[in-house]
Short mmCIF file of C-alpha atoms and ligand atoms in Angstrom, two decimals:
data_model
loop_
_atom_site.label_atom_id
_atom_site.label_comp_id
_atom_site.label_asym_id
_atom_site.label_seq_id
_atom_site.Cartn_x
_atom_site.Cartn_y
_atom_site.Cartn_z
CA MET C 1 0.12 0.01 0.08
CA TYR C 2 1.22 3.41 -0.82
CA TYR C 3 0.80 6.94 0.67
CA VAL C 4 0.07 10.13 -1.35
CA SER C 5 0.07 13.91 -0.34
CA THR C 6 -3.34 15.41 0.11
CA ARG C 7 -2.16 18.48 -2.25
CA ASN C 8 -0.77 15.99 -4.73
CA LYS C 9 -1.95 12.67 -5.10
CA ALA C 10 0.37 11.94 -8.20
CA LEU C 11 3.34 11.72 -5.96
CA ARG C 12 3.45 8.07 -4.27
CA TYR C 13 5.51 7.10 -1.18
CA THR C 14 6.06 3.91 0.85
CA PRO C 15 4.89 3.68 4.40
CA ALA C 16 8.58 4.25 5.57
CA GLN C 17 8.98 7.39 3.23
CA ALA C 18 5.97 8.69 4.67
CA ILE C 19 6.78 8.26 8.03
CA ALA C 20 10.45 9.38 7.84
CA GLN C 21 9.58 12.41 5.78
CA GLY C 22 6.43 13.57 8.00
CA LEU C 23 5.24 16.06 5.85
CA SER C 24 5.25 16.23 2.01
CA ARG C 25 7.31 18.99 0.25
CA GLU C 26 4.67 21.04 -1.02
CA GLY C 27 3.01 21.23 2.40
CA GLY C 28 0.44 18.38 1.96
CA LEU C 29 -0.19 15.76 4.52
CA PHE C 30 0.52 11.94 3.83
CA VAL C 31 -2.78 9.49 3.54
CA PRO C 32 -2.94 5.98 2.46
CA GLN C 33 -3.95 5.60 -0.97
CA VAL C 34 -6.87 3.24 0.00
CA ILE C 35 -8.12 2.57 3.58
CA PRO C 36 -7.95 -1.26 4.49
CA ARG C 37 -11.23 -2.84 5.45
CA LEU C 38 -11.38 -5.22 8.58
CA PRO C 39 -12.42 -8.58 7.70
CA GLY C 40 -15.94 -9.48 9.06
CA SER C 41 -14.40 -11.92 11.73
CA ALA C 42 -11.59 -9.38 12.83
CA LEU C 43 -13.23 -7.89 15.75
CA ASN C 44 -14.31 -11.18 17.23
CA MET C 45 -10.89 -12.37 16.86
CA LEU C 46 -9.07 -9.28 18.15
CA LYS C 47 -11.31 -9.23 21.26
CA ASP C 48 -9.40 -11.88 22.87
CA LEU C 49 -5.97 -10.65 22.09
CA SER C 50 -3.90 -8.27 24.14
CA TYR C 51 -3.51 -4.70 23.24
CA GLN C 52 -0.19 -5.01 21.73
CA GLN C 53 -1.41 -7.80 19.55
CA ARG C 54 -4.16 -5.70 18.39
CA ALA C 55 -1.80 -3.11 17.60
CA VAL C 56 0.22 -5.20 15.43
CA TYR C 57 -2.70 -6.38 13.60
CA VAL C 58 -4.36 -2.87 12.94
CA MET C 59 -0.98 -1.04 12.17
CA GLY C 60 0.16 -4.14 10.13
CA MET C 61 -2.88 -3.32 7.50
CA TYR C 62 -1.37 0.01 6.79
CA LEU C 63 2.31 -0.76 6.89
CA GLU C 64 3.41 -2.90 3.71
CA HIS C 65 6.89 -3.94 4.20
CA PHE C 66 6.91 -4.09 7.88
CA THR C 67 6.91 -7.64 9.15
CA SER C 68 4.76 -8.96 12.33
CA PHE C 69 8.01 -9.57 13.93
CA GLU C 70 9.19 -6.00 13.81
CA LEU C 71 5.69 -4.69 14.82
CA SER C 72 5.74 -7.14 17.54
CA ARG C 73 8.99 -6.23 18.95
CA ALA C 74 7.92 -2.39 18.55
CA THR C 75 4.84 -2.82 20.34
CA ALA C 76 6.25 -4.73 23.04
CA ALA C 77 8.65 -1.93 23.63
CA ALA C 78 6.26 0.84 23.27
CA TYR C 79 3.47 -0.57 25.25
CA GLY C 80 4.90 -2.60 27.91
CA PRO C 81 5.04 -2.59 31.58
CA ALA C 82 8.38 -0.40 31.79
CA LYS C 83 6.06 2.35 29.94
CA PHE C 84 2.29 1.65 31.06
CA ASP C 85 0.83 1.41 34.42
CA THR C 86 -1.59 -0.90 33.58
CA LYS C 87 -1.64 -4.28 31.51
CA ALA C 88 -4.67 -3.16 29.64
CA VAL C 89 -2.61 -0.19 28.22
CA ALA C 90 -5.69 1.92 27.12
CA PRO C 91 -8.35 0.52 29.57
CA VAL C 92 -12.20 1.14 29.35
CA ARG C 93 -13.86 2.35 32.30
CA LYS C 94 -17.69 2.09 32.81
CA VAL C 95 -19.26 5.56 33.64
CA ASP C 96 -22.82 4.28 33.48
CA ASN C 97 -24.87 1.77 31.29
CA GLY C 98 -24.66 3.83 28.05
CA THR C 99 -21.11 5.80 28.58
CA TYR C 100 -17.65 4.11 28.55
CA CYS C 101 -14.37 6.11 29.20
CA LEU C 102 -11.31 5.15 27.20
CA GLU C 103 -8.54 6.31 29.58
CA LEU C 104 -5.62 7.09 27.12
CA TRP C 105 -3.34 8.32 29.66
CA HIS C 106 -1.47 5.49 31.55
CA GLY C 107 1.78 5.91 29.68
CA PRO C 108 5.05 7.70 30.78
CA THR C 109 3.85 11.34 30.63
CA CYS C 110 0.16 10.84 31.85
CA ALA C 111 -1.51 11.91 28.58
CA PHE C 112 -2.93 10.55 25.35
CA LYS C 113 -0.09 11.60 23.34
CA ASP C 114 2.00 8.69 24.69
CA MET C 115 -0.28 6.60 22.73
CA ALA C 116 1.15 7.52 19.57
CA LEU C 117 4.57 9.10 20.78
CA GLN C 118 5.69 5.66 22.26
CA MET C 119 5.38 4.12 18.98
CA LEU C 120 6.40 6.58 16.46
CA PRO C 121 9.99 6.56 17.29
CA HIS C 122 10.06 2.61 16.55
CA LEU C 123 8.23 3.28 13.43
CA LEU C 124 10.54 5.96 12.43
CA SER C 125 13.57 3.89 13.39
CA LEU C 126 12.34 0.83 11.17
CA SER C 127 11.38 3.37 8.38
CA LEU C 128 15.23 4.63 8.44
CA LYS C 129 16.60 1.24 7.98
CA LYS C 130 14.25 0.35 5.09
CA ASN C 131 15.11 3.68 3.55
CA ALA C 132 18.73 2.78 4.02
CA GLU C 133 18.96 6.41 5.53
CA LYS C 134 22.55 7.29 6.93
CA LYS C 135 21.63 10.89 8.03
CA THR C 136 20.28 11.30 11.61
CA ALA C 137 16.69 12.59 12.00
CA CYS C 138 16.09 15.76 13.84
CA ILE C 139 12.68 15.64 15.28
CA LEU C 140 11.32 19.29 15.45
CA VAL C 141 8.05 19.68 17.45
CA ALA C 142 5.70 22.58 18.36
CA THR C 143 3.53 21.85 21.28
CA SER C 144 0.69 23.03 23.24
CA GLY C 145 2.01 21.34 26.37
CA ASP C 146 1.47 17.44 26.36
CA THR C 147 3.02 16.78 22.87
CA GLY C 148 6.29 18.19 23.68
CA LYS C 149 6.92 15.81 26.59
CA ALA C 150 5.37 12.83 25.16
CA ALA C 151 7.75 13.14 22.00
CA LEU C 152 10.98 13.84 24.40
CA GLU C 153 10.03 10.70 26.53
CA GLY C 154 9.55 8.68 23.33
CA PHE C 155 12.57 9.77 21.35
CA LYS C 156 14.92 10.29 24.42
CA ASP C 157 18.31 8.20 23.46
CA VAL C 158 16.62 6.55 20.58
CA ASP C 159 19.54 5.78 17.76
CA GLN C 160 19.81 8.00 15.11
CA THR C 161 17.61 10.71 16.06
CA LYS C 162 17.60 13.93 17.87
CA ILE C 163 14.79 16.02 19.10
CA LEU C 164 14.25 19.71 19.71
CA VAL C 165 10.74 20.91 21.32
CA PHE C 166 9.43 24.37 20.92
CA TYR C 167 6.62 25.40 23.42
CA PRO C 168 4.47 28.70 23.85
CA LYS C 169 6.19 30.68 26.91
CA ASP C 170 2.93 31.30 28.74
CA GLY C 171 0.71 28.48 27.12
CA VAL C 172 1.35 25.76 29.34
CA SER C 173 0.59 24.39 32.75
CA GLU C 174 3.35 24.75 35.63
CA ILE C 175 3.53 21.13 35.67
CA GLN C 176 3.60 20.68 32.08
CA GLN C 177 6.45 23.13 31.76
CA LEU C 178 8.44 21.18 34.73
CA GLN C 179 7.93 17.98 32.87
CA MET C 180 9.81 19.30 29.81
CA ALA C 181 12.47 21.42 31.45
CA THR C 182 13.59 18.40 33.61
CA GLN C 183 13.68 16.12 30.58
CA GLU C 184 16.48 13.45 30.47
CA GLY C 185 18.58 12.10 27.72
CA GLU C 186 21.46 12.90 25.53
CA ASN C 187 19.85 14.10 22.41
CA VAL C 188 16.98 16.08 23.54
CA SER C 189 16.48 20.08 24.03
CA VAL C 190 13.70 22.31 24.75
CA SER C 191 12.91 26.12 24.23
CA ALA C 192 10.09 28.24 24.93
CA VAL C 193 8.68 30.72 22.35
CA ILE C 194 7.17 34.11 23.17
CA GLY C 195 3.54 33.71 21.68
CA ASN C 196 0.63 31.14 21.54
CA PHE C 197 0.80 27.59 20.10
CA ASP C 198 -0.05 28.94 16.66
CA ASP C 199 2.95 30.97 16.55
CA ALA C 200 5.08 28.18 17.60
CA GLN C 201 3.52 25.85 15.00
CA THR C 202 3.68 28.24 12.22
CA GLY C 203 7.63 28.96 13.20
CA VAL C 204 8.15 24.86 12.85
CA LYS C 205 6.45 24.82 9.61
CA LYS C 206 8.41 27.67 8.26
CA LEU C 207 11.75 25.95 9.22
CA PHE C 208 10.49 22.58 7.44
CA SER C 209 10.09 24.45 4.12
CA ASP C 210 13.34 26.57 4.60
CA ALA C 211 15.42 25.22 1.78
CA ASP C 212 18.51 26.90 2.82
CA LEU C 213 18.43 25.42 6.44
CA ARG C 214 17.86 22.01 4.63
CA GLY C 215 20.98 22.28 2.81
CA GLU C 216 22.98 23.54 5.78
CA LEU C 217 21.76 20.61 7.94
CA GLY C 218 22.09 18.34 5.05
CA GLU C 219 25.71 18.83 4.86
CA ARG C 220 26.32 18.20 8.61
CA GLY C 221 24.47 14.83 8.42
CA TYR C 222 21.01 15.78 9.66
CA PHE C 223 17.42 16.07 8.28
CA LEU C 224 14.49 17.53 9.85
CA SER C 225 11.44 15.26 10.82
CA SER C 226 8.22 15.81 12.45
CA ALA C 227 6.62 14.32 15.48
CA ASN C 228 3.55 16.54 15.30
CA SER C 229 0.37 14.99 14.73
CA ILE C 230 0.60 15.69 10.93
CA ASN C 231 3.07 12.89 10.92
CA TRP C 232 1.15 9.40 9.58
CA GLY C 233 3.21 7.52 12.10
CA ARG C 234 1.32 9.58 14.92
CA VAL C 235 -2.21 8.90 13.50
CA LEU C 236 -1.84 5.38 13.03
CA PRO C 237 -1.13 4.03 16.45
CA GLN C 238 -4.32 6.03 17.50
CA ILE C 239 -6.65 4.18 15.22
CA VAL C 240 -5.74 1.01 17.52
CA TYR C 241 -7.20 2.04 20.51
CA TYR C 242 -10.84 2.91 19.16
CA ILE C 243 -10.86 -0.57 17.62
CA SER C 244 -9.24 -2.00 21.02
CA ALA C 245 -12.05 -0.40 23.35
CA TYR C 246 -14.73 -1.60 21.01
CA CYS C 247 -13.33 -5.02 21.32
CA ASP C 248 -13.11 -4.47 25.09
CA LEU C 249 -16.91 -3.79 24.98
CA LEU C 250 -17.66 -6.85 23.09
CA ARG C 251 -15.69 -8.94 25.54
CA SER C 252 -17.41 -7.72 28.49
CA GLU C 253 -20.53 -8.15 26.64
CA ALA C 254 -21.56 -4.47 27.12
CA ILE C 255 -22.32 -4.36 23.38
CA GLN C 256 -23.34 -7.14 20.77
CA PRO C 257 -21.17 -7.78 17.73
CA GLY C 258 -22.07 -5.24 15.08
CA GLU C 259 -23.57 -2.95 17.45
CA GLU C 260 -22.80 0.79 16.43
CA VAL C 261 -21.37 2.86 19.26
CA ASN C 262 -20.82 6.73 19.33
CA ILE C 263 -17.28 8.16 20.00
CA CYS C 264 -16.69 11.43 21.63
CA VAL C 265 -13.17 13.22 21.53
CA PRO C 266 -11.76 16.56 22.96
CA THR C 267 -10.43 17.82 20.10
CA GLY C 268 -7.37 20.40 19.19
CA ASN C 269 -5.22 19.70 16.17
CA PHE C 270 -8.04 16.98 15.16
CA GLY C 271 -5.76 13.81 14.98
CA ASN C 272 -7.09 11.88 17.72
CA ILE C 273 -10.83 12.04 16.39
CA LEU C 274 -9.43 11.87 12.80
CA ALA C 275 -8.17 8.35 14.05
CA ALA C 276 -11.74 7.48 14.92
CA PHE C 277 -12.76 8.50 11.62
CA TYR C 278 -10.11 6.12 9.93
CA ALA C 279 -11.46 3.15 12.38
CA LYS C 280 -15.06 3.84 11.15
CA GLN C 281 -13.99 3.78 7.48
CA MET C 282 -12.24 0.32 8.41
CA GLY C 283 -15.50 -0.95 9.30
CA LEU C 284 -15.66 -0.51 13.03
CA PRO C 285 -19.41 -0.14 13.82
CA VAL C 286 -19.47 3.81 14.56
CA HIS C 287 -22.86 5.92 14.42
CA LYS C 288 -21.48 9.43 15.13
CA LEU C 289 -18.26 11.01 16.07
CA ILE C 290 -18.75 13.77 18.29
CA CYS C 291 -16.22 16.65 18.18
CA ALA C 292 -15.95 18.36 21.54
CA SER C 293 -14.13 21.73 21.76
CA ASN C 294 -13.17 24.40 24.49
CA SER C 295 -14.01 28.19 23.57
CA ASN C 296 -11.57 28.16 20.91
CA ASN C 297 -14.60 26.34 18.94
CA VAL C 298 -13.38 26.90 15.42
CA LEU C 299 -14.39 23.12 14.72
CA THR C 300 -17.88 23.43 16.30
CA ASP C 301 -18.72 26.31 13.88
CA PHE C 302 -16.91 24.32 10.72
CA ILE C 303 -19.12 21.22 11.52
CA GLN C 304 -22.36 23.30 11.81
CA THR C 305 -21.73 25.47 8.93
CA GLY C 306 -18.93 24.32 6.65
CA VAL C 307 -17.02 27.85 7.37
CA TYR C 308 -13.64 27.28 8.70
CA ASP C 309 -12.63 31.04 10.20
CA ARG C 310 -9.70 31.17 12.34
CA ASN C 311 -10.38 35.09 12.44
CA ARG C 312 -11.42 34.95 16.11
CA PRO C 313 -9.86 35.87 19.41
CA PHE C 314 -7.88 33.26 20.75
CA HIS C 315 -8.77 32.03 24.37
CA THR C 316 -6.21 30.49 26.94
CA THR C 317 -8.41 28.04 28.45
CA VAL C 318 -8.16 25.31 31.49
CA SER C 319 -7.78 22.92 28.72
CA PRO C 320 -4.50 24.22 27.02
CA SER C 321 -3.94 21.17 24.88
CA MET C 322 -6.99 22.43 22.81
CA ASP C 323 -6.26 25.77 22.57
CA ILE C 324 -5.84 25.47 18.73
CA LEU C 325 -7.22 27.80 16.04
CA ILE C 326 -5.55 25.75 13.14
CA SER C 327 -6.45 22.05 13.06
CA SER C 328 -4.04 20.67 10.87
CA ASN C 329 -5.35 17.00 10.43
CA LEU C 330 -8.66 18.43 9.03
CA GLU C 331 -6.60 18.53 5.79
CA ARG C 332 -6.75 14.58 5.77
CA LEU C 333 -10.77 14.59 6.22
CA LEU C 334 -11.08 17.01 3.74
CA TYR C 335 -9.04 15.14 1.27
CA MET C 336 -11.26 11.94 2.06
CA LEU C 337 -14.49 13.72 2.11
CA SER C 338 -13.88 15.66 -1.50
CA GLU C 339 -13.34 12.19 -3.08
CA GLU C 340 -9.44 12.70 -3.16
CA ASP C 341 -9.79 16.13 -4.83
CA ASP C 342 -6.07 17.28 -4.43
CA GLN C 343 -6.68 20.59 -6.11
CA LEU C 344 -9.56 21.57 -4.33
CA VAL C 345 -7.71 20.49 -0.81
CA SER C 346 -4.87 22.83 -1.95
CA SER C 347 -7.30 25.57 -2.68
CA TYR C 348 -8.78 25.62 0.89
CA MET C 349 -5.29 25.43 2.31
CA ASP C 350 -4.44 28.26 0.40
CA GLN C 351 -7.15 30.44 1.52
CA LEU C 352 -6.73 29.37 4.87
CA ASN C 353 -2.94 30.51 4.63
CA ARG C 354 -4.04 33.78 3.02
CA GLU C 355 -7.34 34.74 4.54
CA GLY C 356 -7.46 32.67 7.61
CA ARG C 357 -10.87 31.22 6.35
CA TYR C 358 -12.30 28.77 3.70
CA GLU C 359 -15.85 27.38 3.12
CA VAL C 360 -16.34 23.91 1.85
CA SER C 361 -18.79 22.79 -0.60
CA PRO C 362 -22.46 21.71 0.13
CA ALA C 363 -21.59 18.10 -0.98
CA ILE C 364 -18.66 18.05 1.71
CA LEU C 365 -20.45 19.92 4.45
CA LYS C 366 -23.31 17.26 4.00
CA LYS C 367 -20.76 14.22 4.61
CA ILE C 368 -19.33 16.07 7.34
CA GLN C 369 -22.46 16.32 8.93
CA LYS C 370 -23.18 12.62 8.26
CA PHE C 371 -20.28 11.47 10.27
CA PHE C 372 -19.75 14.23 12.72
CA ALA C 373 -21.49 16.12 15.39
CA ALA C 374 -20.10 19.00 17.36
CA GLY C 375 -20.52 21.11 20.35
CA TYR C 376 -18.18 23.21 22.80
CA ALA C 377 -18.08 23.97 26.65
CA ASP C 378 -16.86 27.21 28.15
CA GLU C 379 -14.62 27.37 31.13
CA GLY C 380 -17.73 27.35 33.65
CA ALA C 381 -19.48 24.24 31.90
CA THR C 382 -16.21 22.44 31.96
CA LYS C 383 -15.52 22.99 35.57
CA ALA C 384 -18.78 22.03 36.60
CA ALA C 385 -18.36 18.93 34.47
CA ILE C 386 -15.25 17.78 36.77
CA ALA C 387 -17.55 18.47 39.99
CA ALA C 388 -20.36 16.60 38.57
CA MET C 389 -18.48 13.64 37.64
CA LYS C 390 -16.78 13.43 40.79
CA ARG C 391 -20.22 14.11 42.78
CA GLU C 392 -22.29 11.61 40.83
CA HIS C 393 -19.75 8.74 39.95
CA ASP C 394 -16.70 9.28 42.13
CA TYR C 395 -14.63 9.59 39.05
CA LEU C 396 -11.79 12.25 38.62
CA ILE C 397 -11.32 13.51 35.37
CA ASP C 398 -9.04 16.19 33.85
CA THR C 399 -10.19 19.30 32.04
CA HIS C 400 -9.95 18.07 28.47
CA THR C 401 -12.13 14.98 29.46
CA ALA C 402 -14.68 17.24 31.06
CA VAL C 403 -15.03 19.02 27.83
CA ALA C 404 -15.92 15.72 26.08
CA PHE C 405 -18.41 14.77 28.77
CA LYS C 406 -20.21 18.13 28.78
CA VAL C 407 -20.50 18.11 25.13
CA LEU C 408 -21.89 14.60 24.99
CA GLU C 409 -24.29 15.64 27.73
CA ASP C 410 -25.45 18.50 25.09
CA TYR C 411 -25.78 16.19 22.42
CA ARG C 412 -27.87 13.73 24.14
CA GLU C 413 -30.19 16.39 25.25
CA GLU C 414 -30.30 17.96 21.99
CA THR C 415 -30.65 15.04 19.77
CA GLY C 416 -32.26 12.17 22.12
CA ASP C 417 -29.56 9.70 20.68
CA GLU C 418 -29.24 6.88 23.25
CA THR C 419 -26.40 5.11 21.09
CA LYS C 420 -23.80 3.79 23.78
CA THR C 421 -20.70 6.05 23.75
CA ILE C 422 -17.00 5.82 24.32
CA VAL C 423 -15.58 9.00 25.59
CA ALA C 424 -11.98 9.66 24.94
CA SER C 425 -10.20 10.73 28.16
CA THR C 426 -6.93 12.57 27.20
CA ALA C 427 -5.09 13.38 30.39
CA SER C 428 -4.74 12.32 33.93
CA PRO C 429 -6.43 14.83 36.34
CA PHE C 430 -3.07 15.20 37.99
CA LYS C 431 -1.65 16.86 34.89
CA PHE C 432 -3.72 19.60 35.46
CA SER C 433 -4.15 19.78 39.18
CA ASP C 434 -4.85 23.45 39.72
CA SER C 435 -7.84 23.40 37.33
CA VAL C 436 -9.20 20.32 38.83
CA LEU C 437 -8.82 21.55 42.54
CA ASP C 438 -10.58 24.80 41.42
CA ALA C 439 -13.32 23.11 39.78
CA LEU C 440 -13.73 20.64 43.01
CA GLY C 441 -14.28 24.10 44.95
CA VAL C 442 -10.63 23.75 46.76
CA LYS C 443 -9.45 27.30 47.86
CA ASN C 444 -6.02 28.26 48.96
CA LEU C 445 -4.30 26.23 46.16
CA ARG C 446 -0.77 25.18 46.83
CA SER C 447 1.80 25.64 44.07
CA GLY C 448 4.14 23.62 41.75
CA THR C 449 4.45 19.54 42.62
CA ASP C 450 2.69 20.40 45.91
CA LEU C 451 -0.62 20.43 43.98
CA LEU C 452 -0.18 16.86 42.89
CA ASP C 453 -0.35 15.94 46.91
CA GLN C 454 -3.26 18.52 47.29
CA LEU C 455 -5.25 16.82 44.83
CA ALA C 456 -4.33 13.26 46.08
CA GLU C 457 -5.62 14.48 49.56
CA VAL C 458 -8.83 15.95 48.32
CA SER C 459 -9.44 12.96 45.84
CA GLY C 460 -8.42 10.13 47.67
CA VAL C 461 -6.66 9.16 44.47
CA GLU C 462 -3.11 8.50 44.20
CA ALA C 463 -0.93 10.79 41.55
CA PRO C 464 0.73 8.78 38.73
CA ALA C 465 4.38 7.67 39.62
CA PRO C 466 5.84 9.90 36.70
CA LEU C 467 4.23 13.19 38.06
CA ALA C 468 4.88 12.23 41.84
CA THR C 469 8.47 12.03 41.20
CA LEU C 470 8.75 15.25 39.34
CA LYS C 471 9.81 17.29 42.53
CA ASP C 472 13.34 15.40 42.68
CA LYS C 473 14.32 15.94 39.21
CA THR C 474 16.90 18.72 37.98
CA VAL C 475 15.61 21.52 35.86
CA ARG C 476 17.80 21.55 32.55
CA PHE C 477 16.13 23.78 30.10
CA THR C 478 15.19 27.37 30.83
CA GLY C 479 15.96 29.19 27.41
CA TYR C 480 13.43 31.12 25.60
CA GLY C 481 13.16 33.59 22.63
CA GLU C 482 11.19 35.12 19.83
CA LYS C 483 9.62 33.00 17.05
CA GLU C 484 12.07 34.74 14.75
CA GLN C 485 14.86 33.25 16.61
CA MET C 486 13.61 29.64 16.22
CA LYS C 487 16.18 29.07 13.28
CA GLU C 488 19.06 30.03 15.39
CA VAL C 489 18.03 27.55 18.09
CA VAL C 490 18.03 24.54 15.73
CA ARG C 491 21.51 25.45 14.13
CA GLU C 492 22.79 25.96 17.82
CA PHE C 493 21.25 22.57 19.01
CA LEU C 494 22.76 20.66 15.72
CA LYS C 495 25.98 22.27 15.87
C1 PLP Y 1 -3.49 16.96 22.34
C2 PLP Y 1 -4.46 16.78 23.33
C3 PLP Y 1 -5.77 17.17 22.91
C4 PLP Y 1 -6.33 17.30 21.48
O1 PLP Y 1 -5.90 16.10 20.75
P1 PLP Y 1 -5.91 16.60 19.06
O2 PLP Y 1 -5.46 15.20 18.27
O3 PLP Y 1 -5.14 17.58 18.65
O4 PLP Y 1 -7.13 16.67 18.49
C5 PLP Y 1 -6.77 16.57 23.76
N1 PLP Y 1 -6.35 16.66 25.06
C6 PLP Y 1 -5.11 16.37 25.57
C7 PLP Y 1 -4.97 16.41 26.89
C8 PLP Y 1 -4.05 16.45 24.78
O5 PLP Y 1 -3.00 16.40 25.05
#
């Protein structure tokens, strides 16, 4: 199976090329030329397998030239007990008879990005071998918080790679910042950028399209690669857990074979929910995908009207990993729903670049609304959802997950749709302790890592080990600068 660019489908790439390159030269995203279908018996077979085995099966469908042996080794390393604190890897917790919470934060950085970023380095290193690549991959990452740490953890001390992370200086939580500043590893660096996430992301995109920089680094034995959610190697491991969650529900007989479920996802860059869309296209029985946003509700408007318009105020919210106005992965959806019209996709992305706005055709809008529902939760509603979940179900959830639960509640009220629903839970509540404590009505918040103890005391839940041990780590990275200086930071790092 080959991959093509969303902006030029004439160019074909092997899976290994697509993963190693990350982003197509003309700015497009790599997509599989055809979406593989799950055979009729697959779900019944997968339901009795481990998470790692499910991952080998599902990823193998997309990765021609990768052997089962290679993928088995990779999944054992990525999702093994040294990395995840539960054997289930991505356990499903029942909230009530129709609502199931897919916990995606049992990995080393306590957020769902681990699900993909523990896997990507293995996929990349296998890809480099298959491509007979001699140069070292330098991973550049723009992060709104969770990606950065998860990428650093995933790539730390992986052969033939270096990683440099940029994050918005005032756009991440104190704990997120500490997680990155204390990162260990010989091949890593971290730098803050003055501005918001879009500034950092735009800056990184510019570096990728800078031919001079590419040439200069090439001579020094480096090439730039991406671990942002635009890399296909990020999307692919995320498809696995939706299929896995469905299998878990089958196994526990919460659903019958063939029964449709809804999937509700707190969304920023559109990567996580896009993976759910791929799972559906593969044949997973899914009724609606519910796209949940915070006050940066550009996607809510888009799904409801067909107009994508980023010309709006940017809000800094209690769910910072969703504070995004350009949802890059949407491009892949547009490609699929436009019947692979690469010219049309290019023109939308062009308009987005020039005017910050585009409007899709009525035919595309109709398809979007067939597959997706959308809503958003403001700050007050998000906090109220955390308090309600604790009170009614004795279940502690983080701010991003709370957005999803609130949007699901609204969706059910508006539509009367009673389809059983899987809600993606994207971070441990301890990662956003201050906001969670505030939502629970706690006054006199402590600061820094003391917040973890405070939340543990208030909730009766233990803080995850990777966060609890943060306070003993040494701060290594304190640098920051203007976005115009990012190129210099790269040069310095790869000296
Ligand atoms: C990244 C992130 C999201 C948003 O995921 P996308 O794939 O960008 O839509 C939601 N919640 C948390 C905790 C995240 O880290």
